mmCIF file of C-alpha atoms in Angstrom:
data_model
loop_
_atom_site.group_PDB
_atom_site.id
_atom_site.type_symbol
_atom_site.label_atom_id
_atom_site.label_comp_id
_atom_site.label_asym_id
_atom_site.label_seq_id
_atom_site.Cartn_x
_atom_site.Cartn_y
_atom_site.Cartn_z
ATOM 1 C CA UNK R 1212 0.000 0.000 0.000
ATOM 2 C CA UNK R 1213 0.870 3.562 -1.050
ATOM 3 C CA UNK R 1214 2.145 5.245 1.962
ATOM 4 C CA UNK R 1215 3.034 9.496 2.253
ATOM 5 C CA UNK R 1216 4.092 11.036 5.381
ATOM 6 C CA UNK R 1217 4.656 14.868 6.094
ATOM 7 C CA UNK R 1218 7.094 16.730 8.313
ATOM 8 C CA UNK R 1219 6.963 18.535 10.529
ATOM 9 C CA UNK R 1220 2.538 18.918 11.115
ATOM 10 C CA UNK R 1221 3.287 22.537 12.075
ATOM 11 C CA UNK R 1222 5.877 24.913 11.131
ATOM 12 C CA UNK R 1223 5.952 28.702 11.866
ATOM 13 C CA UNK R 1224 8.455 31.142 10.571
ATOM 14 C CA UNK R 1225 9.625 34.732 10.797
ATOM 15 C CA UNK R 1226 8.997 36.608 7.522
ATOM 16 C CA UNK R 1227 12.410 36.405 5.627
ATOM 17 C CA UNK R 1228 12.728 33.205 7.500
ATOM 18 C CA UNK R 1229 13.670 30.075 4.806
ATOM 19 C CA UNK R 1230 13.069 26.725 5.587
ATOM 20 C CA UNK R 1231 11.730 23.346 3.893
ATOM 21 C CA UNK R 1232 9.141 20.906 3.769
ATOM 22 C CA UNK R 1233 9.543 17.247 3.840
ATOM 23 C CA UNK R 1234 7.286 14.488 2.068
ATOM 24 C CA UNK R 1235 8.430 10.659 2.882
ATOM 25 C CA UNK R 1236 6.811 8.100 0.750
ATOM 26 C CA UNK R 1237 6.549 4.469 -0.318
ATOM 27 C CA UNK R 1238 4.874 3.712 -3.586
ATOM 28 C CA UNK R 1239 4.555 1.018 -5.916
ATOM 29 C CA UNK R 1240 5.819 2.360 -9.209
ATOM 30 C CA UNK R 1241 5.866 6.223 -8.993
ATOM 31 C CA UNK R 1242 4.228 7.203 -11.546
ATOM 32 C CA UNK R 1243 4.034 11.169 -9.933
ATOM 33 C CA UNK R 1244 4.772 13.733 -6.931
ATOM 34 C CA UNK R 1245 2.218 16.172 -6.470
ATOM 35 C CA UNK R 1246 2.740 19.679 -4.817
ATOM 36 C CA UNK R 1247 -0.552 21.231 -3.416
ATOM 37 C CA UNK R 1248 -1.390 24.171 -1.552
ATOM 38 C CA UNK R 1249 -4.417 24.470 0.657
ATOM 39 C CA UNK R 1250 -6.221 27.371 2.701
ATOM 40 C CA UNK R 1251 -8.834 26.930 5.041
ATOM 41 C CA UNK R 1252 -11.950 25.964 3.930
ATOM 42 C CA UNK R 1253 -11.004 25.482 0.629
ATOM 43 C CA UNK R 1254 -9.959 22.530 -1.832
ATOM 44 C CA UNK R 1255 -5.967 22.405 -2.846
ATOM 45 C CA UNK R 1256 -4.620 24.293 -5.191
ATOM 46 C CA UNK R 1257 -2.234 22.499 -7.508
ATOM 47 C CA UNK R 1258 1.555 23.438 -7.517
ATOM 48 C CA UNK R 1259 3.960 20.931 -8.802
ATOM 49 C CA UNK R 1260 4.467 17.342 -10.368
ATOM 50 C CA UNK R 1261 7.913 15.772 -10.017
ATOM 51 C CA UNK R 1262 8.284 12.398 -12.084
ATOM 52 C CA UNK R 1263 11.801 11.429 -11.008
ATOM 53 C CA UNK R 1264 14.709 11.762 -8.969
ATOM 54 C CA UNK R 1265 16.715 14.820 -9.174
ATOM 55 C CA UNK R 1266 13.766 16.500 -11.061
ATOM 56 C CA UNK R 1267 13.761 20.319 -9.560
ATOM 57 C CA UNK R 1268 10.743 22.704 -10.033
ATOM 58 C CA UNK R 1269 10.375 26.169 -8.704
ATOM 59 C CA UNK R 1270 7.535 28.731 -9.050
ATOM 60 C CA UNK R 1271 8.160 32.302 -7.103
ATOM 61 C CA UNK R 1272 9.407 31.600 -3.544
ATOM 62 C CA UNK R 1273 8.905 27.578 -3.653
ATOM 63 C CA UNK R 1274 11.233 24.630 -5.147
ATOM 64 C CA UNK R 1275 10.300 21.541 -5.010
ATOM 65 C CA UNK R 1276 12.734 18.423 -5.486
ATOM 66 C CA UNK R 1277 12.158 15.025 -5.694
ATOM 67 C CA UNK R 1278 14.947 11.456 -4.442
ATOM 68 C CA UNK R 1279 13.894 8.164 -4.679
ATOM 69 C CA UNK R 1280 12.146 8.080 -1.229
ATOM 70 C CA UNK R 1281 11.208 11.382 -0.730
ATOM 71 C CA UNK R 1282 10.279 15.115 -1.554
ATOM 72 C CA UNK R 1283 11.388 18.581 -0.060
ATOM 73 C CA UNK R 1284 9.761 22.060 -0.592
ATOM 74 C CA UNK R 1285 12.037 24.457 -0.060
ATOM 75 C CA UNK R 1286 9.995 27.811 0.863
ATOM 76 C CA UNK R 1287 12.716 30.943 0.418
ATOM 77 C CA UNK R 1288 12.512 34.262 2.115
ATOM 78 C CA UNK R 1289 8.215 33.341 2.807
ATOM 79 C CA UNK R 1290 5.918 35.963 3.158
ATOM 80 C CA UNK R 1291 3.075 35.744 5.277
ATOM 81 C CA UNK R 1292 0.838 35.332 2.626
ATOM 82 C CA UNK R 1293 2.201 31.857 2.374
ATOM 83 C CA UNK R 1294 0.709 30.829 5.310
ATOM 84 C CA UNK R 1295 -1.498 27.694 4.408
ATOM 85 C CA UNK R 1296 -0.994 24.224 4.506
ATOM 86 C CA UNK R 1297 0.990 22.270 2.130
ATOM 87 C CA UNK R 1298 -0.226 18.888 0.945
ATOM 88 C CA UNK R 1299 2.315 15.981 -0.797
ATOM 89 C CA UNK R 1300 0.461 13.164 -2.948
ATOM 90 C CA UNK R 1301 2.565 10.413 -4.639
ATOM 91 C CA UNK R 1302 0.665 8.536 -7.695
ATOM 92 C CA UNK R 1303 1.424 5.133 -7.962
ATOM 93 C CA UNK R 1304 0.631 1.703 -9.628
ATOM 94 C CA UNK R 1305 0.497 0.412 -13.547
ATOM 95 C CA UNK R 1306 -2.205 0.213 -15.547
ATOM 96 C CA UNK R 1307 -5.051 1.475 -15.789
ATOM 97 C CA UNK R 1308 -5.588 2.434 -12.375
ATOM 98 C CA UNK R 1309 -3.242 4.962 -11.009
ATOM 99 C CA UNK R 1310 -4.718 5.871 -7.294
ATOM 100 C CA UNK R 1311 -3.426 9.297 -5.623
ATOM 101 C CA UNK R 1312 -2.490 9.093 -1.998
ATOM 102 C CA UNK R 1313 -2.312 11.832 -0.040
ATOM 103 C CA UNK R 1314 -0.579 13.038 3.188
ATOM 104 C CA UNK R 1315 -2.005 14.663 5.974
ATOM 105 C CA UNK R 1316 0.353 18.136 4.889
ATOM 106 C CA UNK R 1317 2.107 20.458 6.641
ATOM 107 C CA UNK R 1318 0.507 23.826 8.152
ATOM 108 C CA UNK R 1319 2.356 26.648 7.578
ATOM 109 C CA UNK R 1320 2.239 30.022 9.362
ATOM 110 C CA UNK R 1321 4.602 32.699 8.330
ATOM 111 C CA UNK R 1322 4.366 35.812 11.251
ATOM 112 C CA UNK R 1323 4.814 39.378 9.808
ATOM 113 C CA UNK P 39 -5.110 24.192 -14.972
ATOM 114 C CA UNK P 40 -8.630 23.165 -15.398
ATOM 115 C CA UNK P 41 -11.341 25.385 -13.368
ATOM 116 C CA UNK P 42 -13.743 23.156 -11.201
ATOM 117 C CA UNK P 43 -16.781 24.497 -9.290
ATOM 118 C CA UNK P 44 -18.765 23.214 -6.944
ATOM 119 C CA UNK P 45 -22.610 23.645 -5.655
ATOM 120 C CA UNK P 46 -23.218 24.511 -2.926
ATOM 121 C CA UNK P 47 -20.352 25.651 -0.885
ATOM 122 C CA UNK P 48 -21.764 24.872 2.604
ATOM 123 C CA UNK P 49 -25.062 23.192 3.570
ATOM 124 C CA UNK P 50 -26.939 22.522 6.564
ATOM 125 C CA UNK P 51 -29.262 19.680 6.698
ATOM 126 C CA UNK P 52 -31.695 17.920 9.313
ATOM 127 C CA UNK P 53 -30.307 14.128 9.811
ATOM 128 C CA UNK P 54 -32.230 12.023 7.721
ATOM 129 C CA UNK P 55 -32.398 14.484 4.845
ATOM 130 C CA UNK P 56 -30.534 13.849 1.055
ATOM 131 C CA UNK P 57 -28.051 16.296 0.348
ATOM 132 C CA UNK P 58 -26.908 16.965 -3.557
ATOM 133 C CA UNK P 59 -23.739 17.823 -4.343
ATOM 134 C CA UNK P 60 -22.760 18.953 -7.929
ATOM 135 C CA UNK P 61 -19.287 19.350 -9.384
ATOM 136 C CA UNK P 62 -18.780 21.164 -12.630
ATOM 137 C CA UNK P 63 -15.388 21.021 -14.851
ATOM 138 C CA UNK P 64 -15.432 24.556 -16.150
ATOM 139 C CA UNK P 65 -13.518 24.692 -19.111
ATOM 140 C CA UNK P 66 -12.596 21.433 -19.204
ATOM 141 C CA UNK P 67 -14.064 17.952 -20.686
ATOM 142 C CA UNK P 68 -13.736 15.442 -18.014
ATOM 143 C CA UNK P 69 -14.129 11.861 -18.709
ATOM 144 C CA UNK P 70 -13.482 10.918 -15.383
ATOM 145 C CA UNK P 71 -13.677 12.981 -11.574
ATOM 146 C CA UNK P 72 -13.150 12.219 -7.923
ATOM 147 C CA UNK P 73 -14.636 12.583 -4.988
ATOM 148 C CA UNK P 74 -12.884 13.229 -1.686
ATOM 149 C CA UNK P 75 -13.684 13.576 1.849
ATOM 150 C CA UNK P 76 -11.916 15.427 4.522
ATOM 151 C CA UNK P 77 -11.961 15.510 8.017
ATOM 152 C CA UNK P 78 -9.940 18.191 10.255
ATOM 153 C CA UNK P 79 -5.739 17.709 10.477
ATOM 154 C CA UNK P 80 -6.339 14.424 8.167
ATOM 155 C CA UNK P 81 -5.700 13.959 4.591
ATOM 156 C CA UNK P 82 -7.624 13.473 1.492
ATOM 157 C CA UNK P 83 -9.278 10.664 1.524
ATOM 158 C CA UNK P 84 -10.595 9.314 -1.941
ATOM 159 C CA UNK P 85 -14.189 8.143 -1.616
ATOM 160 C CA UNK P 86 -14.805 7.178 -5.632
ATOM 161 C CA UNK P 87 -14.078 7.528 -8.946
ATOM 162 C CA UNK P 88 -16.528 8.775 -11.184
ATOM 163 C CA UNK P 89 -16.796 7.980 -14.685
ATOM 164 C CA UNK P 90 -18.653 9.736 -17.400
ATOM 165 C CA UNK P 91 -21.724 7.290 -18.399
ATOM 166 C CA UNK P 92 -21.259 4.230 -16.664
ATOM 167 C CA UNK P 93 -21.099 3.394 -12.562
ATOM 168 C CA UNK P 94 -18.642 5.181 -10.265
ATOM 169 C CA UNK P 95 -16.132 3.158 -8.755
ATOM 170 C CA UNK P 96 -16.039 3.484 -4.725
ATOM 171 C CA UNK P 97 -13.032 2.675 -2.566
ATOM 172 C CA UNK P 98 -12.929 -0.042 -0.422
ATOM 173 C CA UNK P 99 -15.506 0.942 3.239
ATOM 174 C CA UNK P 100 -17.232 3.573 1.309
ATOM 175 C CA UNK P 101 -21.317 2.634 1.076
ATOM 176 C CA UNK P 102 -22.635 3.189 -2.302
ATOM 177 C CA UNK P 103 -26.095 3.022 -1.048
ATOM 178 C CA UNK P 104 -25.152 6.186 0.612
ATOM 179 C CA UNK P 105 -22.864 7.952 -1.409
ATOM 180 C CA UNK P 106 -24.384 7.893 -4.685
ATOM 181 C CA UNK P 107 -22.548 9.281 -7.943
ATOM 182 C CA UNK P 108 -23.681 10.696 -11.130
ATOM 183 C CA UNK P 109 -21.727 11.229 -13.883
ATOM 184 C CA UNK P 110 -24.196 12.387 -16.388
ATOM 185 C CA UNK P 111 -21.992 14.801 -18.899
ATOM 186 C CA UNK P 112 -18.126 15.586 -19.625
ATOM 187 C CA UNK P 113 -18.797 18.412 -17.213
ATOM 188 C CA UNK P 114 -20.944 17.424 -14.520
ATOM 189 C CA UNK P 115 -20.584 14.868 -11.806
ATOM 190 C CA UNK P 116 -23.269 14.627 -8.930
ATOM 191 C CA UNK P 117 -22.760 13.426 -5.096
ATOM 192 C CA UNK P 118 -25.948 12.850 -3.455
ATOM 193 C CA UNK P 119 -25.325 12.194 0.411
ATOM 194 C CA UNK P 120 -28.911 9.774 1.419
ATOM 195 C CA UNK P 121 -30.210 9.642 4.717
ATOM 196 C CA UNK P 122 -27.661 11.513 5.884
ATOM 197 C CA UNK P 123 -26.470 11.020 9.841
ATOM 198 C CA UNK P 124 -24.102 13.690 11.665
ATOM 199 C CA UNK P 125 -21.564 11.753 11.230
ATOM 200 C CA UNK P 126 -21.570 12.108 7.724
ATOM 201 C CA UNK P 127 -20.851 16.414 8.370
ATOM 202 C CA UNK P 128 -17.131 16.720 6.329
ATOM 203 C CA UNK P 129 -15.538 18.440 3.878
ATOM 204 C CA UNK P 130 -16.707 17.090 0.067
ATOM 205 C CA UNK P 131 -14.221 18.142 -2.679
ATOM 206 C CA UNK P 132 -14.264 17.168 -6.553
ATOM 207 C CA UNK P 133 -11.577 17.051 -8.560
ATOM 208 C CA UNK P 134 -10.784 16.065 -12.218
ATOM 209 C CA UNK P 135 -7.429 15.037 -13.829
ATOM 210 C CA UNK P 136 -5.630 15.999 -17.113
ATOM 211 C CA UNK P 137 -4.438 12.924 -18.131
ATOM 212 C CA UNK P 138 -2.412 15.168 -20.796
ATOM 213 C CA UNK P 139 -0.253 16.267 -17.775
ATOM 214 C CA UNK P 140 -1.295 13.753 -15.140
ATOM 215 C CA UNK P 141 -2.417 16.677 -12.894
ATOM 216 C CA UNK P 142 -5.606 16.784 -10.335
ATOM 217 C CA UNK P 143 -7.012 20.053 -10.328
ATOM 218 C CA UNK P 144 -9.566 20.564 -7.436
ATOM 219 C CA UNK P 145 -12.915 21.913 -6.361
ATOM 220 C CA UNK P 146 -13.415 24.520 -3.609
ATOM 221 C CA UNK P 147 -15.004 22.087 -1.574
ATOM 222 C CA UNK P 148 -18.926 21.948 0.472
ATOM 223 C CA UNK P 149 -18.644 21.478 3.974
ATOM 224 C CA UNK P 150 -21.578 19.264 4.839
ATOM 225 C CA UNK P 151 -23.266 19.867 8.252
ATOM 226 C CA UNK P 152 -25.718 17.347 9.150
ATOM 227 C CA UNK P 153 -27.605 18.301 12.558
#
């Protein structure tokens, strides 16, 4: 079974304060790493894929890289609009049925 | 990304009331969307798989009888929660994926209240 696991649950920063995410998983033939973004009360917002190791993607103050057993996002210099938590889903299997698993994502508060 | 809506945002229902859920892909033809469940500080948890114009596929402790799914167009998928119980109150969010670019994009989400 498909297995994702976040670090830390909580993380609170300074503004200016860089630090990084980290995603764990297990899967069965990766097929993808997923990046999401979610504020309260509302569904996730889609950030990255990563396919396979060593694959780097950045968008404005997050990077997101990708080993063989797990995933960092790196948040630099985070403002506190950034504040939200940060979900990690691995896609896995072969065939025709590719399920997403999720992890339970990292809450992030960035103070002014 | 594909644009997904969903209808309503937030409901409040008696228990024993059916709630309807809909899920539009705005600009996008989806073949195939999911339904998701979420309960506070846990993750995503996939409830089905809805295909477009034949039976949804539910995950393994998930009741059809009470969950039932709708996939009438490319653009519309329909959760109807039956008979519903408080313990059935939760965050419902569609999604749909390109399979172009493998990506889920995501619904805002209806938080279900059942009293």
């Amino acid at each position: 079974e498909d297995q994702v696991t976040q670090s830390p649950e909580a993380l609170r920063l300074q503004e200016g304060e860089s630090s990084s995410l980290n995603c764990s998983y297990t899967v069965s033939g990766l097929r993808g790493l997923f990046w999401y973004r979610q504020d309260p009360g509302k569904g996730p917002e889609f950030l990255f894929t990563l396919y396979s190791a060593g694959e780097e993607k950045e968008k404005e103050r997050l990077k997101a890289t990708l080993t063989k057993k797990e995933s960092f996002l790196h948040i630099t210099a985070p403002k506190p609009e950034d504040s939200a938590t940060y979900l990690c889903a691995v896609q896995g299997g072969s065939g025709g049925y590719q399920k997403v698993t999720f992890g339970t994502g990292t809450k992030l508060q960035v103070i002014p | 990304g594909a644009v997904v809506s969903q209808h309503p945002s937030w409901v409040i229902c008696k228990s024993g009331t059916s709630v309807k859920i809909e899920c539009r892909s705005l600009d996008f033809q989806a073949t195939t969307m999911f339904w998701y469940r979420q309960f506070p500080k846990k993750s995503l948890m996939l409830m089905a798989t809805s295909n477009e114009g034949s039976k949804a596929t539910y995950e393994q402790g998930v009741e059809k009888d009470k969950f039932l799914i709708n996939h009438a167009s490319l653009t519309l998928s329909t959760l109807t929660v039956t008979s519903a119980h408080p313990e059935d109150s939760s965050f419902y969010i569609c999604s749909v994926r390109d399979r172009a670019y493998n990506e889920q994009f995501f619904g805002p989400g209806t938080r279900l209240t059942v009293l």
